[in-house]
PDB file of C-alpha atoms and ligand atoms in Angstrom:
ATOM      1  CA  MET A  21     -13.343   3.072  19.035  1.00  0.00           C
ATOM      2  CA  LEU A  22     -12.305  -0.033  17.110  1.00  0.00           C
ATOM      3  CA  GLU A  23     -12.126  -3.215  19.135  1.00  0.00           C
ATOM      4  CA  LEU A  24     -12.011  -6.935  18.769  1.00  0.00           C
ATOM      5  CA  ASN A  25     -13.576  -9.153  21.437  1.00  0.00           C
ATOM      6  CA  ASN A  26     -12.891 -12.830  21.922  1.00  0.00           C
ATOM      7  CA  VAL A  27     -12.173 -13.437  18.248  1.00  0.00           C
ATOM      8  CA  ASP A  28     -11.415 -16.846  16.768  1.00  0.00           C
ATOM      9  CA  PHE A  29     -10.074 -17.097  13.268  1.00  0.00           C
ATOM     10  CA  SER A  30      -8.608 -19.807  11.081  1.00  0.00           C
ATOM     11  CA  TYR A  31      -7.668 -20.236   7.431  1.00  0.00           C
ATOM     12  CA  HIS A  32      -9.190 -23.582   6.411  1.00  0.00           C
ATOM     13  CA  ASN A  33      -7.756 -25.849   9.103  1.00  0.00           C
ATOM     14  CA  LYS A  34      -4.985 -23.539  10.179  1.00  0.00           C
ATOM     15  CA  ASN A  35      -5.851 -21.918  13.458  1.00  0.00           C
ATOM     16  CA  ILE A  36      -4.616 -18.322  13.771  1.00  0.00           C
ATOM     17  CA  PHE A  37      -6.467 -16.623  16.669  1.00  0.00           C
ATOM     18  CA  ASN A  38      -8.206 -18.099  19.706  1.00  0.00           C
ATOM     19  CA  GLY A  39     -10.178 -15.653  21.818  1.00  0.00           C
ATOM     20  CA  LEU A  40      -8.141 -12.634  20.760  1.00  0.00           C
ATOM     21  CA  ASN A  41      -8.965  -9.323  22.458  1.00  0.00           C
ATOM     22  CA  PHE A  42      -7.617  -5.985  21.326  1.00  0.00           C
ATOM     23  CA  SER A  43      -8.746  -2.397  21.230  1.00  0.00           C
ATOM     24  CA  LEU A  44      -7.058   0.305  19.250  1.00  0.00           C
ATOM     25  CA  GLN A  45      -6.220   3.550  21.024  1.00  0.00           C
ATOM     26  CA  ASP A  46      -7.979   6.480  19.393  1.00  0.00           C
ATOM     27  CA  ASN A  47      -5.899   9.365  18.012  1.00  0.00           C
ATOM     28  CA  LYS A  48      -2.661   7.515  18.625  1.00  0.00           C
ATOM     29  CA  ILE A  49      -0.035   5.748  16.547  1.00  0.00           C
ATOM     30  CA  THR A  50      -0.058   2.024  17.287  1.00  0.00           C
ATOM     31  CA  THR A  51       2.597  -0.253  15.820  1.00  0.00           C
ATOM     32  CA  ILE A  52       2.199  -4.009  15.549  1.00  0.00           C
ATOM     33  CA  ILE A  53       5.443  -5.968  15.646  1.00  0.00           C
ATOM     34  CA  GLY A  54       6.082  -9.700  15.581  1.00  0.00           C
ATOM     35  CA  PRO A  55       7.869 -12.479  13.700  1.00  0.00           C
ATOM     36  CA  ASN A  56       6.757 -13.556  10.213  1.00  0.00           C
ATOM     37  CA  GLY A  57       3.565 -15.575  10.239  1.00  0.00           C
ATOM     38  CA  SER A  58       2.471 -14.376  13.687  1.00  0.00           C
ATOM     39  CA  GLY A  59      -0.857 -13.057  12.361  1.00  0.00           C
ATOM     40  CA  LYS A  60      -0.190  -9.332  11.941  1.00  0.00           C
ATOM     41  CA  SER A  61      -1.644  -9.007   8.439  1.00  0.00           C
ATOM     42  CA  THR A  62      -4.539 -11.283   9.393  1.00  0.00           C
ATOM     43  CA  LEU A  63      -5.371  -9.003  12.327  1.00  0.00           C
ATOM     44  CA  PHE A  64      -5.497  -6.091   9.859  1.00  0.00           C
ATOM     45  CA  LYS A  65      -7.729  -8.080   7.503  1.00  0.00           C
ATOM     46  CA  LEU A  66     -10.180  -8.745  10.330  1.00  0.00           C
ATOM     47  CA  LEU A  67     -10.229  -5.120  11.480  1.00  0.00           C
ATOM     48  CA  THR A  68     -10.684  -3.778   7.935  1.00  0.00           C
ATOM     49  CA  ARG A  69     -13.312  -6.319   6.895  1.00  0.00           C
ATOM     50  CA  SER A  70     -11.356  -8.261   4.343  1.00  0.00           C
ATOM     51  CA  GLU A  71     -11.719 -11.462   6.402  1.00  0.00           C
ATOM     52  CA  LYS A  72     -14.554 -12.512   8.675  1.00  0.00           C
ATOM     53  CA  ALA A  73     -13.970 -13.798  12.216  1.00  0.00           C
ATOM     54  CA  LYS A  74     -15.171 -17.336  12.896  1.00  0.00           C
ATOM     55  CA  SER A  75     -16.598 -16.181  16.223  1.00  0.00           C
ATOM     56  CA  GLY A  76     -16.368 -13.217  18.543  1.00  0.00           C
ATOM     57  CA  GLU A  77     -17.073  -9.630  17.568  1.00  0.00           C
ATOM     58  CA  ILE A  78     -15.305  -6.707  16.016  1.00  0.00           C
ATOM     59  CA  LYS A  79     -16.889  -3.373  16.787  1.00  0.00           C
ATOM     60  CA  LEU A  80     -16.529   0.148  15.491  1.00  0.00           C
ATOM     61  CA  ASP A  81     -17.998   2.729  17.875  1.00  0.00           C
ATOM     62  CA  GLY A  82     -20.109  -0.003  19.434  1.00  0.00           C
ATOM     63  CA  SER A  83     -21.524  -1.490  16.192  1.00  0.00           C
ATOM     64  CA  ASP A  84     -20.533  -4.841  14.742  1.00  0.00           C
ATOM     65  CA  ILE A  85     -18.430  -3.853  11.713  1.00  0.00           C
ATOM     66  CA  TRP A  86     -20.390  -6.215   9.447  1.00  0.00           C
ATOM     67  CA  THR A  87     -23.643  -4.351  10.156  1.00  0.00           C
ATOM     68  CA  ILE A  88     -22.180  -1.094   8.806  1.00  0.00           C
ATOM     69  CA  GLN A  89     -22.862  -0.163   5.161  1.00  0.00           C
ATOM     70  CA  PRO A  90     -19.682  -0.609   3.075  1.00  0.00           C
ATOM     71  CA  ARG A  91     -19.592   3.057   2.073  1.00  0.00           C
ATOM     72  CA  ASP A  92     -20.004   4.191   5.698  1.00  0.00           C
ATOM     73  CA  PHE A  93     -17.262   1.809   6.759  1.00  0.00           C
ATOM     74  CA  ALA A  94     -14.980   3.204   4.029  1.00  0.00           C
ATOM     75  CA  LYS A  95     -15.522   6.709   5.410  1.00  0.00           C
ATOM     76  CA  LYS A  96     -14.142   5.576   8.760  1.00  0.00           C
ATOM     77  CA  VAL A  97     -11.519   2.933   8.008  1.00  0.00           C
ATOM     78  CA  ALA A  98      -8.880   2.920   5.265  1.00  0.00           C
ATOM     79  CA  ILE A  99      -5.973   0.604   4.592  1.00  0.00           C
ATOM     80  CA  VAL A 100      -2.736   0.913   2.664  1.00  0.00           C
ATOM     81  CA  HIS A 101      -1.834  -2.656   1.741  1.00  0.00           C
ATOM     82  CA  GLN A 102       1.655  -4.069   1.775  1.00  0.00           C
ATOM     83  CA  GLN A 103       1.598  -4.745  -1.940  1.00  0.00           C
ATOM     84  CA  ASN A 104      -0.836  -2.853  -4.036  1.00  0.00           C
ATOM     85  CA  GLN A 105      -1.913  -4.044  -7.404  1.00  0.00           C
ATOM     86  CA  LEU A 106      -0.532  -1.734  -9.989  1.00  0.00           C
ATOM     87  CA  TYR A 107      -3.093   0.299 -11.809  1.00  0.00           C
ATOM     88  CA  ASP A 108      -0.571   1.133 -14.502  1.00  0.00           C
ATOM     89  CA  GLU A 109      -3.091   2.603 -16.892  1.00  0.00           C
ATOM     90  CA  MET A 110      -4.487   5.085 -14.413  1.00  0.00           C
ATOM     91  CA  THR A 111      -3.206   8.514 -13.556  1.00  0.00           C
ATOM     92  CA  VAL A 112      -2.577   9.633 -10.003  1.00  0.00           C
ATOM     93  CA  ASN A 113      -5.581  11.936 -10.232  1.00  0.00           C
ATOM     94  CA  GLU A 114      -7.903   9.147 -11.369  1.00  0.00           C
ATOM     95  CA  LEU A 115      -6.690   6.862  -8.589  1.00  0.00           C
ATOM     96  CA  ILE A 116      -7.222   9.436  -5.891  1.00  0.00           C
ATOM     97  CA  LYS A 117     -10.764   9.973  -7.113  1.00  0.00           C
ATOM     98  CA  MET A 118     -11.324   6.271  -6.372  1.00  0.00           C
ATOM     99  CA  GLY A 119     -10.767   7.115  -2.720  1.00  0.00           C
ATOM    100  CA  ARG A 120     -13.767   9.446  -2.954  1.00  0.00           C
ATOM    101  CA  LEU A 121     -16.131   6.687  -4.143  1.00  0.00           C
ATOM    102  CA  PRO A 122     -17.796   6.275  -0.721  1.00  0.00           C
ATOM    103  CA  TYR A 123     -18.883   9.894  -1.006  1.00  0.00           C
ATOM    104  CA  ASN A 124     -20.589   9.492  -4.404  1.00  0.00           C
ATOM    105  CA  SER A 125     -24.304   8.959  -4.357  1.00  0.00           C
ATOM    106  CA  LEU A 126     -26.033   6.633  -6.782  1.00  0.00           C
ATOM    107  CA  PHE A 127     -26.841   9.342  -9.280  1.00  0.00           C
ATOM    108  CA  GLU A 128     -24.349  12.009  -8.522  1.00  0.00           C
ATOM    109  CA  ASN A 129     -20.599  12.155  -8.527  1.00  0.00           C
ATOM    110  CA  ASP A 130     -18.729  13.381  -5.495  1.00  0.00           C
ATOM    111  CA  GLN A 131     -19.566  17.026  -4.962  1.00  0.00           C
ATOM    112  CA  THR A 132     -16.411  17.669  -2.964  1.00  0.00           C
ATOM    113  CA  ASP A 133     -14.578  20.814  -3.632  1.00  0.00           C
ATOM    114  CA  PRO A 134     -11.600  19.797  -5.839  1.00  0.00           C
ATOM    115  CA  GLU A 135      -9.589  21.972  -3.459  1.00  0.00           C
ATOM    116  CA  LYS A 136      -9.902  19.227  -0.883  1.00  0.00           C
ATOM    117  CA  LEU A 137      -8.144  16.681  -3.086  1.00  0.00           C
ATOM    118  CA  ASN A 138      -5.544  19.244  -4.078  1.00  0.00           C
ATOM    119  CA  LYS A 139      -4.850  19.840  -0.412  1.00  0.00           C
ATOM    120  CA  ILE A 140      -4.112  16.145   0.091  1.00  0.00           C
ATOM    121  CA  LEU A 141      -1.872  16.107  -2.989  1.00  0.00           C
ATOM    122  CA  ASN A 142      -0.015  19.164  -1.768  1.00  0.00           C
ATOM    123  CA  TYR A 143       0.300  17.810   1.733  1.00  0.00           C
ATOM    124  CA  LEU A 144       1.911  14.636   0.395  1.00  0.00           C
ATOM    125  CA  GLU A 145       4.044  16.623  -2.073  1.00  0.00           C
ATOM    126  CA  ILE A 146       2.665  14.732  -5.073  1.00  0.00           C
ATOM    127  CA  GLU A 147       0.654  17.545  -6.670  1.00  0.00           C
ATOM    128  CA  PRO A 148       3.140  17.878  -9.571  1.00  0.00           C
ATOM    129  CA  LEU A 149       2.637  14.166 -10.327  1.00  0.00           C
ATOM    130  CA  LYS A 150      -1.117  14.205 -10.627  1.00  0.00           C
ATOM    131  CA  ASN A 151      -1.309  13.689 -14.393  1.00  0.00           C
ATOM    132  CA  LYS A 152       1.337  10.969 -14.470  1.00  0.00           C
ATOM    133  CA  PHE A 153       0.587   7.280 -14.861  1.00  0.00           C
ATOM    134  CA  VAL A 154       1.241   5.212 -11.743  1.00  0.00           C
ATOM    135  CA  SER A 155       3.711   3.082 -13.726  1.00  0.00           C
ATOM    136  CA  GLU A 156       5.898   6.166 -14.237  1.00  0.00           C
ATOM    137  CA  LEU A 157       6.407   6.702 -10.512  1.00  0.00           C
ATOM    138  CA  SER A 158       9.144   5.555  -8.154  1.00  0.00           C
ATOM    139  CA  GLY A 159       8.358   3.265  -5.198  1.00  0.00           C
ATOM    140  CA  GLY A 160       8.380   6.192  -2.775  1.00  0.00           C
ATOM    141  CA  GLN A 161       6.057   8.210  -4.966  1.00  0.00           C
ATOM    142  CA  GLN A 162       3.676   5.261  -5.407  1.00  0.00           C
ATOM    143  CA  GLN A 163       3.544   4.733  -1.654  1.00  0.00           C
ATOM    144  CA  ARG A 164       2.518   8.355  -1.162  1.00  0.00           C
ATOM    145  CA  VAL A 165      -0.119   7.990  -3.893  1.00  0.00           C
ATOM    146  CA  TRP A 166      -1.638   4.997  -2.037  1.00  0.00           C
ATOM    147  CA  LEU A 167      -1.617   7.021   1.141  1.00  0.00           C
ATOM    148  CA  ALA A 168      -3.377   9.835  -0.740  1.00  0.00           C
ATOM    149  CA  VAL A 169      -6.082   7.406  -1.945  1.00  0.00           C
ATOM    150  CA  ALA A 170      -6.608   6.276   1.664  1.00  0.00           C
ATOM    151  CA  LEU A 171      -6.687   9.877   2.941  1.00  0.00           C
ATOM    152  CA  ALA A 172      -9.201  10.866   0.267  1.00  0.00           C
ATOM    153  CA  GLN A 173     -11.593   8.535   2.117  1.00  0.00           C
ATOM    154  CA  GLU A 174     -11.210  10.950   5.080  1.00  0.00           C
ATOM    155  CA  PRO A 175     -10.970   8.004   7.485  1.00  0.00           C
ATOM    156  CA  GLU A 176     -10.744   8.113  11.247  1.00  0.00           C
ATOM    157  CA  TYR A 177      -8.597   4.976  11.294  1.00  0.00           C
ATOM    158  CA  LEU A 178      -5.725   4.352   8.917  1.00  0.00           C
ATOM    159  CA  PHE A 179      -4.058   0.938   8.676  1.00  0.00           C
ATOM    160  CA  LEU A 180      -0.711   0.454   6.956  1.00  0.00           C
ATOM    161  CA  ASP A 181       0.786  -2.992   6.430  1.00  0.00           C
ATOM    162  CA  GLU A 182       4.589  -2.677   6.332  1.00  0.00           C
ATOM    163  CA  PRO A 183       4.489   0.735   4.658  1.00  0.00           C
ATOM    164  CA  THR A 184       8.248   1.191   4.563  1.00  0.00           C
ATOM    165  CA  THR A 185       9.298  -2.183   3.149  1.00  0.00           C
ATOM    166  CA  TYR A 186       9.875  -1.057  -0.424  1.00  0.00           C
ATOM    167  CA  LEU A 187      11.200   2.407   0.341  1.00  0.00           C
ATOM    168  CA  ASP A 188      14.801   3.532   0.615  1.00  0.00           C
ATOM    169  CA  LEU A 189      15.921   5.021   3.920  1.00  0.00           C
ATOM    170  CA  HIS A 190      15.254   8.593   2.849  1.00  0.00           C
ATOM    171  CA  PHE A 191      11.639   7.801   1.917  1.00  0.00           C
ATOM    172  CA  GLN A 192      11.125   5.511   4.918  1.00  0.00           C
ATOM    173  CA  TYR A 193      11.795   8.378   7.301  1.00  0.00           C
ATOM    174  CA  ARG A 194       9.991  10.921   5.181  1.00  0.00           C
ATOM    175  CA  PHE A 195       6.946   8.656   5.105  1.00  0.00           C
ATOM    176  CA  LEU A 196       6.965   7.925   8.848  1.00  0.00           C
ATOM    177  CA  LYS A 197       7.382  11.615   9.689  1.00  0.00           C
ATOM    178  CA  LEU A 198       4.457  12.369   7.433  1.00  0.00           C
ATOM    179  CA  LEU A 199       2.303   9.833   9.294  1.00  0.00           C
ATOM    180  CA  LYS A 200       3.294  11.399  12.585  1.00  0.00           C
ATOM    181  CA  LYS A 201       2.366  14.838  11.267  1.00  0.00           C
ATOM    182  CA  LEU A 202      -1.045  13.536  10.108  1.00  0.00           C
ATOM    183  CA  ASN A 203      -1.626  12.025  13.522  1.00  0.00           C
ATOM    184  CA  ARG A 204      -0.568  15.152  15.410  1.00  0.00           C
ATOM    185  CA  ASP A 205      -2.281  17.663  13.061  1.00  0.00           C
ATOM    186  CA  GLN A 206      -5.526  15.827  12.406  1.00  0.00           C
ATOM    187  CA  GLY A 207      -5.855  13.307  15.220  1.00  0.00           C
ATOM    188  CA  LEU A 208      -5.915  10.458  12.702  1.00  0.00           C
ATOM    189  CA  SER A 209      -5.705   7.090  14.496  1.00  0.00           C
ATOM    190  CA  ILE A 210      -2.914   5.133  12.830  1.00  0.00           C
ATOM    191  CA  CYS A 211      -2.149   1.448  13.135  1.00  0.00           C
ATOM    192  CA  MET A 212       0.840   0.103  11.232  1.00  0.00           C
ATOM    193  CA  ILE A 213       2.903  -3.037  10.964  1.00  0.00           C
ATOM    194  CA  LEU A 214       6.656  -2.400  11.063  1.00  0.00           C
ATOM    195  CA  HIS A 215       9.618  -4.766  10.979  1.00  0.00           C
ATOM    196  CA  ASP A 216      12.197  -2.185  11.950  1.00  0.00           C
ATOM    197  CA  LEU A 217      12.073  -2.061  15.742  1.00  0.00           C
ATOM    198  CA  ASN A 218      14.035   1.191  15.884  1.00  0.00           C
ATOM    199  CA  GLN A 219      11.368   2.810  13.732  1.00  0.00           C
ATOM    200  CA  ALA A 220       8.741   1.310  16.058  1.00  0.00           C
ATOM    201  CA  LEU A 221      10.572   2.859  19.034  1.00  0.00           C
ATOM    202  CA  GLN A 222      10.782   6.241  17.372  1.00  0.00           C
ATOM    203  CA  PHE A 223       7.356   6.633  15.796  1.00  0.00           C
ATOM    204  CA  SER A 224       4.789   4.867  18.007  1.00  0.00           C
ATOM    205  CA  ASP A 225       2.696   5.849  21.007  1.00  0.00           C
ATOM    206  CA  GLN A 226       1.840   2.217  21.631  1.00  0.00           C
ATOM    207  CA  VAL A 227       3.473  -1.050  20.519  1.00  0.00           C
ATOM    208  CA  VAL A 228       1.722  -4.418  20.293  1.00  0.00           C
ATOM    209  CA  LEU A 229       3.826  -7.555  20.100  1.00  0.00           C
ATOM    210  CA  LEU A 230       2.092 -10.417  18.338  1.00  0.00           C
ATOM    211  CA  ASN A 231       3.574 -13.898  18.270  1.00  0.00           C
ATOM    212  CA  GLN A 232       1.895 -17.143  17.189  1.00  0.00           C
ATOM    213  CA  GLY A 233      -1.501 -15.479  17.131  1.00  0.00           C
ATOM    214  CA  GLU A 234      -1.250 -14.112  20.666  1.00  0.00           C
ATOM    215  CA  ILE A 235      -0.640 -10.623  21.975  1.00  0.00           C
ATOM    216  CA  LYS A 236       2.433 -11.204  24.098  1.00  0.00           C
ATOM    217  CA  LYS A 237       2.913  -7.634  25.231  1.00  0.00           C
ATOM    218  CA  ILE A 238       1.260  -4.267  24.740  1.00  0.00           C
ATOM    219  CA  GLY A 239       2.435  -0.908  26.056  1.00  0.00           C
ATOM    220  CA  GLN A 240       4.628   2.086  25.424  1.00  0.00           C
ATOM    221  CA  PRO A 241       7.450   1.405  22.953  1.00  0.00           C
ATOM    222  CA  GLU A 242      10.116   1.140  25.639  1.00  0.00           C
ATOM    223  CA  GLU A 243       8.005  -1.245  27.718  1.00  0.00           C
ATOM    224  CA  VAL A 244       7.626  -3.662  24.820  1.00  0.00           C
ATOM    225  CA  ILE A 245      10.959  -3.329  23.059  1.00  0.00           C
ATOM    226  CA  THR A 246      13.229  -4.624  25.791  1.00  0.00           C
ATOM    227  CA  LYS A 247      16.214  -6.956  25.577  1.00  0.00           C
ATOM    228  CA  GLU A 248      14.317  -9.798  27.234  1.00  0.00           C
ATOM    229  CA  ILE A 249      11.041  -9.540  25.341  1.00  0.00           C
ATOM    230  CA  ILE A 250      12.618  -9.053  21.909  1.00  0.00           C
ATOM    231  CA  SER A 251      15.275 -11.733  22.283  1.00  0.00           C
ATOM    232  CA  ASN A 252      12.660 -14.260  23.459  1.00  0.00           C
ATOM    233  CA  ASN A 253      10.087 -13.526  20.788  1.00  0.00           C
ATOM    234  CA  PHE A 254      12.352 -12.940  17.794  1.00  0.00           C
ATOM    235  CA  LYS A 255      15.024 -15.471  18.742  1.00  0.00           C
ATOM    236  CA  ILE A 256      17.847 -12.978  18.377  1.00  0.00           C
ATOM    237  CA  ASP A 257      20.542 -11.582  20.626  1.00  0.00           C
ATOM    238  CA  CYS A 258      20.107  -7.913  21.211  1.00  0.00           C
ATOM    239  CA  GLU A 259      20.539  -5.075  23.632  1.00  0.00           C
ATOM    240  CA  VAL A 260      18.733  -1.822  24.235  1.00  0.00           C
ATOM    241  CA  ILE A 261      20.903   1.261  24.286  1.00  0.00           C
ATOM    242  CA  LYS A 262      19.706   4.479  25.910  1.00  0.00           C
ATOM    243  CA  THR A 263      21.194   7.704  24.574  1.00  0.00           C
ATOM    244  CA  ASP A 264      20.331  11.398  24.594  1.00  0.00           C
ATOM    245  CA  GLN A 265      18.915  10.819  21.114  1.00  0.00           C
ATOM    246  CA  GLY A 266      16.462   8.174  22.382  1.00  0.00           C
ATOM    247  CA  VAL A 267      16.392   4.433  22.877  1.00  0.00           C
ATOM    248  CA  PHE A 268      17.858   2.082  20.274  1.00  0.00           C
ATOM    249  CA  LEU A 269      17.891  -1.636  19.773  1.00  0.00           C
ATOM    250  CA  ARG A 270      21.111  -3.255  18.615  1.00  0.00           C
ATOM    251  CA  GLN A 271      21.044  -6.779  17.259  1.00  0.00           C
ATOM    252  CA  TYR A 272      23.976  -9.121  17.023  1.00  0.00           C
TER     253      TYR A 272
HETATM  254  P1  ADP B  19       2.255 -11.923   9.401  1.00  0.00           P
HETATM  255  O1  ADP B  19       1.610 -10.774   8.710  1.00  0.00           O
HETATM  256  O2  ADP B  19       2.464 -11.718  10.864  1.00  0.00           O
HETATM  257  O3  ADP B  19       3.536 -12.358   8.732  1.00  0.00           O
HETATM  258  P2  ADP B  19      -0.055 -13.410   8.456  1.00  0.00           P
HETATM  259  O4  ADP B  19      -1.227 -12.843   9.172  1.00  0.00           O
HETATM  260  O5  ADP B  19       0.155 -13.017   7.046  1.00  0.00           O
HETATM  261  O6  ADP B  19       1.261 -13.183   9.329  1.00  0.00           O
HETATM  262  O7  ADP B  19      -0.166 -14.997   8.480  1.00  0.00           O
HETATM  263  C1  ADP B  19      -0.406 -15.745   9.658  1.00  0.00           C
HETATM  264  C2  ADP B  19      -0.410 -17.211   9.273  1.00  0.00           C
HETATM  265  O8  ADP B  19      -1.512 -17.482   8.408  1.00  0.00           O
HETATM  266  C3  ADP B  19       0.827 -17.673   8.525  1.00  0.00           C
HETATM  267  O9  ADP B  19       1.153 -18.957   8.933  1.00  0.00           O
HETATM  268  C4  ADP B  19       0.384 -17.665   7.065  1.00  0.00           C
HETATM  269  O10 ADP B  19       1.088 -18.622   6.330  1.00  0.00           O
HETATM  270  C5  ADP B  19      -1.085 -18.029   7.183  1.00  0.00           C
HETATM  271  N1  ADP B  19      -1.889 -17.406   6.114  1.00  0.00           N
HETATM  272  C6  ADP B  19      -1.915 -16.100   5.790  1.00  0.00           C
HETATM  273  N2  ADP B  19      -2.785 -15.858   4.795  1.00  0.00           N
HETATM  274  C7  ADP B  19      -3.326 -17.058   4.466  1.00  0.00           C
HETATM  275  C8  ADP B  19      -4.311 -17.490   3.514  1.00  0.00           C
HETATM  276  N3  ADP B  19      -4.909 -16.609   2.699  1.00  0.00           N
HETATM  277  N4  ADP B  19      -4.608 -18.805   3.480  1.00  0.00           N
HETATM  278  C9  ADP B  19      -4.023 -19.684   4.312  1.00  0.00           C
HETATM  279  N5  ADP B  19      -3.095 -19.351   5.244  1.00  0.00           N
HETATM  280  C10 ADP B  19      -2.741 -18.056   5.314  1.00  0.00           C
HETATM  281 MG1   MG B  20       2.168  -9.664   7.031  1.00  0.00          MG
END
């Protein structure tokens, strides 16, 4: 269980969270939505240890995350950032081996069966790309490579900050379906930030609405993505349409 209790956080003098409480549902897909600047990426940074809370605690299975050894933390929690630095001079294979670093001991390289990494590559349909340089790949291929690096860590929790932003529609859906398959097949707990509320409706078990550093609503997708809640928090006019195909949000 990954939870955040009574957390305060600010950047220099800019206050972001005051007494924030949140716990992530295990083995589910949780989507964080909210206007720009509401603190979504900051929440991810706190939960994945790239920023430290000013006060309050963040716990993984009952332990303060900062008391956990970095390599042990990396075996449990992985993140796919919104924009990844480009490691142009590295091949896909070399990059994915980076994901195995937490499993290397001081004197020995990772003893994992190479089959394990091949399985991840096959699962993500990037096996044929493994000797290519990252710079040779399309946006959709790169995104799957970053997911492969995160999966090579064999985490229990996977965070993805706006994973579909740079993908075309074909790859957006392919990527989200893949995440759903990973969640359903392996019980991976997934937490992602999405801007597209129809994708949030379709692919989440739970939706969290963050606005101005506060959780305004948390619940099943259709409880959070309603005409009233979305129009108030995003300052848009919209309606929710129910069809046999599911529930959709239409903005105007
Ligand atoms: P979101 O991901 O919801 O768009 P962020 O968590 O990135 O929001 O940012 C929340 C607020 O914190 C914004 O006002 C943003 O400008 C500010 N902020 C984000 N990162 C930094 C930083 N490194 N230093 C100072 N302010 C920041
Ligand atoms: Mg962000």
